[in-house]
């Protein structure tokens, strides 16, 4: 592999990218205004296609231009002639991939220029300090904002959940917990709807509460899906899969915008309050990244560099987990383990800073009035015995299988939804699911309770004074059966709800399912110990101390279920540790998480987020998986005979405009001539379209104006020709490989270097092109075939929807956009 430069006369030259030094055209004489000289002005564009200065067409000529006959009355000199500066770019198109190498080089140029321009002494140091503090200001703003947003979401969602059952007499704005804050027995200030209407018959009381419960569920879900489908389709779902794709270099405009942020915050409150089997914790990551993207627009240093922006988004994502679980350390690990594609060492420190700022803000606001960061933080004062490790392993195996089945069922329903008539009735589907969920949930106390309260109760230990509910010994068998039924129904409802057109998170539902399984398992073990305390298995238990703690089993089950669905390991362990403050239970959790992930990996390496990426066809190459592909670049590339190329000096403005109208390719290789196919460079469609369109509307150029794409030694044009210079936007040093290169090496180049394309050449002659989507398609086909060969009895539900990369560029709309709704 090598980088090549094709501007020289040699047929197989090698060169690195353009040097960092920028050549500056020396202008002599005085620049007159348009009114003074009568000269027309041509805009000069920066790296993003924005006008930032104007340069007159008539100016003093350089020594190279002296070769052209001097006829000032007829001579037009094109700005940028003999350009030899760094590569320029227009704005990236939507659903395109950034150039990591170009963006990194641009960041280095900015830093070098800043150091050169700053003054020596205290003033210069202050300028450098002010520039470096921009990233920290953004992260501080993200942390503080996330603390405020998390407080508002938690308080408002809990109030709407409680409103389905009644209201507070002393203050309608208070939820049930705050209304009954100082009450230890019966809360007289909380009024149910049946009490409001003075209903005394038991069956009518039950019916009225049921009707209000179902009506509120449908109302909240309906408002949430209306806001999403009408104003912000990108607010649907959890958003972590799309964030992973964006971190890898993919452009999804409006996904992290202001409208998406607002609808996401309001919609997640309504969807959680509706009773759908969804959580708000997972959506916090999307909200945090939206805040990071919005605040980064304040500083041009970050706004105009996609790599710098992604570094900040990686750090901002840590704040989402920090406020969701009250776990700032887990937020940093989540950013490293799950979200980040490019994670330099400095990003870890920034992630910790942002997560800490968010946690401190949440602590100061104290939304739960308990001094804790979340409402279900619990502590344990009992230890565990060595024989319990076998039970923890069993929980890991069970949750690993159930988590895998939940992922498969969820993705199967998502795929079915995309290819069926349901995609045209997104709002109606949400209403029907909300109605069914409310009717089923009201019949069970474990399903009717909100999942945060359920998880908190399942984690809590039973004291000696508690004799009812989960701590009832007489009804322990019924509780175990109810918890198991709850787990099954929770898996089904979560699988259906995760693909709806509402903001949705799956962290809490997965934890609720695992906690139910673990609690039921712990209660069974507790019953065995109480009935057979002399068994050799329980020989380590002391008779005067409770031996089995079902709440710990619920904690282990929640961690195992979350690990099997997301394939996270260290992050899950740290989340559970920060929730419980119990270091003694780290080993059981680590063991169960390891077993659960291993069992789930036996049926497929992809977790929930990676599977959604594959389902939606996003161009994402995982940094965690190793690919063993077969073939060479010749088999993978799109051959030059199937491509459209551009001649370096044989095109006119008319031919370029015609090329852009008739083809929709995302880029065009530049060759010396179509007969020799000697490679000169590569220009993207967006850059070519920007320059050609602005030249078309300018009075300086005509359709017959020749176009120049080559930076090498070219034949100078005629004196009266008005040359349209594309050279600042031509990548004269594209990454090239020789024909016959192993496809594994090509895949590694795309994954490690973050390139968008590589050109296949032979002795300087273009043979074809390989783009990122070609590699993604090959990797997914290989993964599908490998899965079928290893486990032929497991159906492959996820279809590969990645199209040929040299196909026309098509903008993918979200499934639940306003253009696709039918109700």
XYZ file of N, CA and C in Angstrom, residues 194 505 785:
9
model
N -61.294 7.303 41.594
C -62.568 6.770 42.110
C -62.996 7.503 43.373
N -35.898 3.567 25.116
C -34.666 2.976 25.607
C -34.923 1.559 26.050
N -22.723 -16.007 6.045
C -22.343 -17.344 5.616
C -21.657 -18.116 6.732
